[in-house]
JSON list of C-alpha atoms in Angstrom, two decimals:
[
{"chain": "A", "resi": 1, "resn": "MET", "atom": "CA", "xyz": [73.95, 159.41, 107.69]},
{"chain": "A", "resi": 2, "resn": "VAL", "atom": "CA", "xyz": [73.58, 161.50, 110.78]},
{"chain": "A", "resi": 3, "resn": "LYS", "atom": "CA", "xyz": [70.29, 161.71, 112.68]},
{"chain": "A", "resi": 4, "resn": "ASP", "atom": "CA", "xyz": [69.31, 164.67, 114.84]},
{"chain": "A", "resi": 5, "resn": "ASN", "atom": "CA", "xyz": [66.29, 166.58, 116.11]},
{"chain": "A", "resi": 6, "resn": "ILE", "atom": "CA", "xyz": [65.39, 170.10, 115.05]},
{"chain": "A", "resi": 7, "resn": "THR", "atom": "CA", "xyz": [62.36, 172.38, 115.25]},
{"chain": "A", "resi": 8, "resn": "VAL", "atom": "CA", "xyz": [60.21, 173.50, 112.33]},
{"chain": "A", "resi": 9, "resn": "ILE", "atom": "CA", "xyz": [58.72, 176.96, 112.89]},
{"chain": "A", "resi": 10, "resn": "GLU", "atom": "CA", "xyz": [55.87, 178.11, 110.62]},
{"chain": "A", "resi": 11, "resn": "THR", "atom": "CA", "xyz": [53.49, 180.96, 110.07]},
{"chain": "A", "resi": 12, "resn": "ASN", "atom": "CA", "xyz": [51.17, 182.11, 107.29]},
{"chain": "A", "resi": 13, "resn": "ILE", "atom": "CA", "xyz": [51.53, 185.71, 106.12]},
{"chain": "A", "resi": 14, "resn": "ASP", "atom": "CA", "xyz": [49.30, 187.58, 103.68]},
{"chain": "A", "resi": 15, "resn": "ASP", "atom": "CA", "xyz": [50.05, 191.24, 104.24]},
{"chain": "A", "resi": 16, "resn": "LEU", "atom": "CA", "xyz": [53.82, 191.74, 104.38]},
{"chain": "A", "resi": 17, "resn": "LEU", "atom": "CA", "xyz": [55.62, 193.91, 101.84]},
{"chain": "A", "resi": 18, "resn": "PRO", "atom": "CA", "xyz": [57.48, 191.42, 99.58]},
{"chain": "A", "resi": 19, "resn": "LEU", "atom": "CA", "xyz": [60.68, 193.47, 99.85]},
{"chain": "A", "resi": 20, "resn": "SER", "atom": "CA", "xyz": [60.75, 192.68, 103.58]},
{"chain": "A", "resi": 21, "resn": "TYR", "atom": "CA", "xyz": [61.54, 189.00, 103.07]},
{"chain": "A", "resi": 22, "resn": "GLU", "atom": "CA", "xyz": [65.20, 189.55, 102.15]},
{"chain": "A", "resi": 23, "resn": "SER", "atom": "CA", "xyz": [65.84, 191.38, 105.43]},
{"chain": "A", "resi": 24, "resn": "LEU", "atom": "CA", "xyz": [63.81, 188.81, 107.36]},
{"chain": "A", "resi": 25, "resn": "PHE", "atom": "CA", "xyz": [65.83, 185.91, 105.91]},
{"chain": "A", "resi": 26, "resn": "GLU", "atom": "CA", "xyz": [69.11, 187.67, 106.76]},
{"chain": "A", "resi": 27, "resn": "LYS", "atom": "CA", "xyz": [68.04, 188.31, 110.36]},
{"chain": "A", "resi": 28, "resn": "LEU", "atom": "CA", "xyz": [66.79, 184.75, 110.86]},
{"chain": "A", "resi": 29, "resn": "LEU", "atom": "CA", "xyz": [69.98, 183.24, 109.47]},
{"chain": "A", "resi": 30, "resn": "LYS", "atom": "CA", "xyz": [72.07, 185.60, 111.60]},
{"chain": "A", "resi": 31, "resn": "LYS", "atom": "CA", "xyz": [70.17, 184.37, 114.70]},
{"chain": "A", "resi": 32, "resn": "GLY", "atom": "CA", "xyz": [71.12, 180.80, 113.81]},
{"chain": "A", "resi": 33, "resn": "ALA", "atom": "CA", "xyz": [68.29, 179.50, 111.62]},
{"chain": "A", "resi": 34, "resn": "LEU", "atom": "CA", "xyz": [69.42, 176.41, 109.73]},
{"chain": "A", "resi": 35, "resn": "ASP", "atom": "CA", "xyz": [67.23, 177.21, 106.73]},
{"chain": "A", "resi": 36, "resn": "VAL", "atom": "CA", "xyz": [64.44, 179.62, 105.79]},
{"chain": "A", "resi": 37, "resn": "CYS", "atom": "CA", "xyz": [61.94, 179.45, 102.95]},
{"chain": "A", "resi": 38, "resn": "ILE", "atom": "CA", "xyz": [58.62, 180.84, 101.80]},
{"chain": "A", "resi": 39, "resn": "ILE", "atom": "CA", "xyz": [56.04, 178.90, 99.84]},
{"chain": "A", "resi": 40, "resn": "PRO", "atom": "CA", "xyz": [53.04, 180.49, 98.10]},
{"chain": "A", "resi": 41, "resn": "VAL", "atom": "CA", "xyz": [49.72, 179.47, 99.69]},
{"chain": "A", "resi": 42, "resn": "GLN", "atom": "CA", "xyz": [46.05, 180.30, 99.27]},
{"chain": "A", "resi": 43, "resn": "MET", "atom": "CA", "xyz": [44.73, 181.59, 102.59]},
{"chain": "A", "resi": 44, "resn": "LYS", "atom": "CA", "xyz": [41.27, 182.19, 104.02]},
{"chain": "A", "resi": 45, "resn": "LYS", "atom": "CA", "xyz": [39.01, 184.51, 102.05]},
{"chain": "A", "resi": 46, "resn": "THR", "atom": "CA", "xyz": [41.03, 183.31, 99.00]},
{"chain": "A", "resi": 47, "resn": "ARG", "atom": "CA", "xyz": [43.87, 185.69, 99.79]},
{"chain": "A", "resi": 48, "resn": "PRO", "atom": "CA", "xyz": [47.27, 184.84, 98.33]},
{"chain": "A", "resi": 49, "resn": "GLY", "atom": "CA", "xyz": [49.93, 184.58, 100.99]},
{"chain": "A", "resi": 50, "resn": "VAL", "atom": "CA", "xyz": [53.09, 182.73, 101.94]},
{"chain": "A", "resi": 51, "resn": "LEU", "atom": "CA", "xyz": [53.96, 179.99, 104.38]},
{"chain": "A", "resi": 52, "resn": "LEU", "atom": "CA", "xyz": [57.16, 181.03, 106.14]},
{"chain": "A", "resi": 53, "resn": "THR", "atom": "CA", "xyz": [59.09, 177.97, 107.30]},
{"chain": "A", "resi": 54, "resn": "VAL", "atom": "CA", "xyz": [62.22, 178.13, 109.42]},
{"chain": "A", "resi": 55, "resn": "LEU", "atom": "CA", "xyz": [64.37, 175.19, 110.48]},
{"chain": "A", "resi": 56, "resn": "SER", "atom": "CA", "xyz": [66.01, 175.77, 113.85]},
{"chain": "A", "resi": 57, "resn": "LYS", "atom": "CA", "xyz": [68.11, 174.09, 116.48]},
{"chain": "A", "resi": 58, "resn": "ASN", "atom": "CA", "xyz": [65.84, 173.36, 119.42]},
{"chain": "A", "resi": 59, "resn": "GLU", "atom": "CA", "xyz": [67.67, 175.74, 121.75]},
{"chain": "A", "resi": 60, "resn": "LEU", "atom": "CA", "xyz": [67.18, 178.72, 119.39]},
{"chain": "A", "resi": 61, "resn": "VAL", "atom": "CA", "xyz": [63.40, 178.49, 118.96]},
{"chain": "A", "resi": 62, "resn": "GLU", "atom": "CA", "xyz": [62.50, 181.45, 121.19]},
{"chain": "A", "resi": 63, "resn": "LYS", "atom": "CA", "xyz": [65.10, 183.71, 119.52]},
{"chain": "A", "resi": 64, "resn": "ILE", "atom": "CA", "xyz": [63.84, 182.75, 116.07]},
{"chain": "A", "resi": 65, "resn": "ILE", "atom": "CA", "xyz": [60.19, 183.27, 117.04]},
{"chain": "A", "resi": 66, "resn": "SER", "atom": "CA", "xyz": [61.05, 186.68, 118.48]},
{"chain": "A", "resi": 67, "resn": "VAL", "atom": "CA", "xyz": [62.57, 187.75, 115.15]},
{"chain": "A", "resi": 68, "resn": "ILE", "atom": "CA", "xyz": [59.49, 186.57, 113.25]},
{"chain": "A", "resi": 69, "resn": "PHE", "atom": "CA", "xyz": [57.14, 188.52, 115.53]},
{"chain": "A", "resi": 70, "resn": "LYS", "atom": "CA", "xyz": [59.30, 191.67, 115.31]},
{"chain": "A", "resi": 71, "resn": "GLU", "atom": "CA", "xyz": [59.85, 191.56, 111.54]},
{"chain": "A", "resi": 72, "resn": "THR", "atom": "CA", "xyz": [56.50, 190.35, 110.21]},
{"chain": "A", "resi": 73, "resn": "SER", "atom": "CA", "xyz": [52.81, 191.10, 110.58]},
{"chain": "A", "resi": 74, "resn": "THR", "atom": "CA", "xyz": [51.90, 187.64, 111.90]},
{"chain": "A", "resi": 75, "resn": "PHE", "atom": "CA", "xyz": [49.74, 187.17, 114.98]},
{"chain": "A", "resi": 76, "resn": "GLY", "atom": "CA", "xyz": [50.59, 183.51, 115.52]},
{"chain": "A", "resi": 77, "resn": "ILE", "atom": "CA", "xyz": [53.40, 181.02, 115.04]},
{"chain": "A", "resi": 78, "resn": "ARG", "atom": "CA", "xyz": [53.36, 177.24, 115.31]},
{"chain": "A", "resi": 79, "resn": "TYR", "atom": "CA", "xyz": [56.32, 174.96, 115.84]},
{"chain": "A", "resi": 80, "resn": "TYR", "atom": "CA", "xyz": [57.05, 171.28, 116.19]},
{"chain": "A", "resi": 81, "resn": "GLN", "atom": "CA", "xyz": [60.06, 169.06, 116.62]},
{"chain": "A", "resi": 82, "resn": "VAL", "atom": "CA", "xyz": [61.09, 166.69, 113.85]},
{"chain": "A", "resi": 83, "resn": "THR", "atom": "CA", "xyz": [63.76, 164.11, 113.34]},
{"chain": "A", "resi": 84, "resn": "ARG", "atom": "CA", "xyz": [65.92, 164.57, 110.30]},
{"chain": "A", "resi": 85, "resn": "TYR", "atom": "CA", "xyz": [68.55, 162.56, 108.54]},
{"chain": "A", "resi": 86, "resn": "LYS", "atom": "CA", "xyz": [71.44, 164.32, 106.88]},
{"chain": "A", "resi": 87, "resn": "LEU", "atom": "CA", "xyz": [74.50, 163.17, 105.02]},
{"chain": "A", "resi": 88, "resn": "LYS", "atom": "CA", "xyz": [77.87, 163.18, 106.74]},
{"chain": "A", "resi": 89, "resn": "ARG", "atom": "CA", "xyz": [79.73, 166.06, 105.14]},
{"chain": "A", "resi": 90, "resn": "LYS", "atom": "CA", "xyz": [83.08, 167.67, 104.77]},
{"chain": "A", "resi": 91, "resn": "ILE", "atom": "CA", "xyz": [84.26, 170.81, 103.04]},
{"chain": "A", "resi": 92, "resn": "LYS", "atom": "CA", "xyz": [87.24, 170.60, 100.74]},
{"chain": "A", "resi": 93, "resn": "SER", "atom": "CA", "xyz": [88.97, 173.24, 98.62]},
{"chain": "A", "resi": 94, "resn": "VAL", "atom": "CA", "xyz": [89.67, 172.24, 95.04]},
{"chain": "A", "resi": 95, "resn": "LYS", "atom": "CA", "xyz": [91.96, 173.99, 92.59]},
{"chain": "A", "resi": 96, "resn": "THR", "atom": "CA", "xyz": [90.34, 174.53, 89.22]},
{"chain": "A", "resi": 97, "resn": "ARG", "atom": "CA", "xyz": [91.59, 176.32, 86.12]},
{"chain": "A", "resi": 98, "resn": "TYR", "atom": "CA", "xyz": [89.59, 179.33, 87.33]},
{"chain": "A", "resi": 99, "resn": "GLY", "atom": "CA", "xyz": [90.84, 179.33, 90.93]},
{"chain": "A", "resi": 100, "resn": "THR", "atom": "CA", "xyz": [90.19, 177.65, 94.26]},
{"chain": "A", "resi": 101, "resn": "ILE", "atom": "CA", "xyz": [86.60, 176.71, 95.07]},
{"chain": "A", "resi": 102, "resn": "ARG", "atom": "CA", "xyz": [85.22, 175.30, 98.31]},
{"chain": "A", "resi": 103, "resn": "VAL", "atom": "CA", "xyz": [83.14, 172.19, 97.77]},
{"chain": "A", "resi": 104, "resn": "LYS", "atom": "CA", "xyz": [80.78, 170.48, 100.20]},
{"chain": "A", "resi": 105, "resn": "ILE", "atom": "CA", "xyz": [80.91, 166.70, 99.91]},
{"chain": "A", "resi": 106, "resn": "GLY", "atom": "CA", "xyz": [78.08, 164.56, 101.30]},
{"chain": "A", "resi": 107, "resn": "TYR", "atom": "CA", "xyz": [78.71, 160.91, 102.18]},
{"chain": "A", "resi": 108, "resn": "LEU", "atom": "CA", "xyz": [76.20, 158.09, 102.34]},
{"chain": "A", "resi": 109, "resn": "GLY", "atom": "CA", "xyz": [78.08, 155.51, 104.35]},
{"chain": "A", "resi": 110, "resn": "ASN", "atom": "CA", "xyz": [81.66, 155.75, 103.09]},
{"chain": "A", "resi": 111, "resn": "LYS", "atom": "CA", "xyz": [80.71, 156.67, 99.52]},
{"chain": "A", "resi": 112, "resn": "VAL", "atom": "CA", "xyz": [80.44, 160.15, 98.03]},
{"chain": "A", "resi": 113, "resn": "ASN", "atom": "CA", "xyz": [76.76, 160.82, 97.38]},
{"chain": "A", "resi": 114, "resn": "THR", "atom": "CA", "xyz": [76.63, 164.56, 96.66]},
{"chain": "A", "resi": 115, "resn": "ILE", "atom": "CA", "xyz": [79.15, 167.17, 95.55]},
{"chain": "A", "resi": 116, "resn": "SER", "atom": "CA", "xyz": [78.06, 170.79, 95.92]},
{"chain": "A", "resi": 117, "resn": "PRO", "atom": "CA", "xyz": [80.43, 173.65, 95.02]},
{"chain": "A", "resi": 118, "resn": "GLU", "atom": "CA", "xyz": [80.12, 176.81, 97.11]},
{"chain": "A", "resi": 119, "resn": "TYR", "atom": "CA", "xyz": [77.91, 179.24, 95.21]},
{"chain": "A", "resi": 120, "resn": "GLU", "atom": "CA", "xyz": [79.72, 182.43, 96.29]},
{"chain": "A", "resi": 121, "resn": "ASP", "atom": "CA", "xyz": [83.12, 181.07, 95.18]},
{"chain": "A", "resi": 122, "resn": "CYS", "atom": "CA", "xyz": [81.71, 180.01, 91.80]},
{"chain": "A", "resi": 123, "resn": "LYS", "atom": "CA", "xyz": [79.91, 183.32, 91.29]},
{"chain": "A", "resi": 124, "resn": "ARG", "atom": "CA", "xyz": [83.05, 185.33, 92.11]},
{"chain": "A", "resi": 125, "resn": "LEU", "atom": "CA", "xyz": [85.15, 183.36, 89.61]},
{"chain": "A", "resi": 126, "resn": "ALA", "atom": "CA", "xyz": [82.46, 183.40, 86.92]},
{"chain": "A", "resi": 127, "resn": "ASP", "atom": "CA", "xyz": [82.30, 187.18, 87.21]},
{"chain": "A", "resi": 128, "resn": "LYS", "atom": "CA", "xyz": [86.09, 187.47, 87.21]},
{"chain": "A", "resi": 129, "resn": "PHE", "atom": "CA", "xyz": [86.50, 185.39, 84.04]},
{"chain": "A", "resi": 130, "resn": "LYS", "atom": "CA", "xyz": [83.24, 186.59, 82.44]},
{"chain": "A", "resi": 131, "resn": "ILE", "atom": "CA", "xyz": [81.97, 183.05, 81.96]},
{"chain": "A", "resi": 132, "resn": "SER", "atom": "CA", "xyz": [78.81, 181.29, 83.03]},
{"chain": "A", "resi": 133, "resn": "LEU", "atom": "CA", "xyz": [78.26, 180.30, 86.64]},
{"chain": "A", "resi": 134, "resn": "ARG", "atom": "CA", "xyz": [77.29, 176.84, 85.41]},
{"chain": "A", "resi": 135, "resn": "ARG", "atom": "CA", "xyz": [80.68, 176.38, 83.71]},
{"chain": "A", "resi": 136, "resn": "VAL", "atom": "CA", "xyz": [82.59, 177.17, 86.92]},
{"chain": "A", "resi": 137, "resn": "TYR", "atom": "CA", "xyz": [80.21, 175.06, 89.01]},
{"chain": "A", "resi": 138, "resn": "GLU", "atom": "CA", "xyz": [80.60, 172.02, 86.73]},
{"chain": "A", "resi": 139, "resn": "GLU", "atom": "CA", "xyz": [84.40, 172.45, 86.63]},
{"chain": "A", "resi": 140, "resn": "ALA", "atom": "CA", "xyz": [84.52, 172.36, 90.45]},
{"chain": "A", "resi": 141, "resn": "LYS", "atom": "CA", "xyz": [82.39, 169.21, 90.53]},
{"chain": "A", "resi": 142, "resn": "PHE", "atom": "CA", "xyz": [84.54, 167.58, 87.86]},
{"chain": "A", "resi": 143, "resn": "VAL", "atom": "CA", "xyz": [87.82, 168.36, 89.67]},
{"chain": "A", "resi": 144, "resn": "CYS", "atom": "CA", "xyz": [86.42, 167.29, 93.03]},
{"chain": "A", "resi": 145, "resn": "ALA", "atom": "CA", "xyz": [85.23, 163.96, 91.63]},
{"chain": "A", "resi": 146, "resn": "GLY", "atom": "CA", "xyz": [88.79, 163.37, 90.37]},
{"chain": "A", "resi": 147, "resn": "ARG", "atom": "CA", "xyz": [87.85, 162.92, 86.72]}
]
């Protein structure tokens, strides 16, 4: 495992056009956000809203916050530093019967813990061969695991 420190940036939003979130996510990821998500929440006055959460490297916090203020209707943002553990990882290309697929491998100690095929590669090949995404995804995992 690898241990590092990152910043969690959050804000509650109850009045943003839902179509805006796709663009917001793209801009945040382009600025270096590690991850972005929204979670449905019940806000004051029983309004439905979302909790926008962004994971960021500490040195990018101001850039990320600037994007949130520019692209959303929020009046306030909170942030805090957290320690996280993550698996050691490497990316490997595997040759399957459908084509080459990049696979992210996560290690716990020296043992493979997680195998995660690259979604875009699997989607492209599933579309090309007119088969299910799941079939390509499982094939990549199977080949990567050496079975």
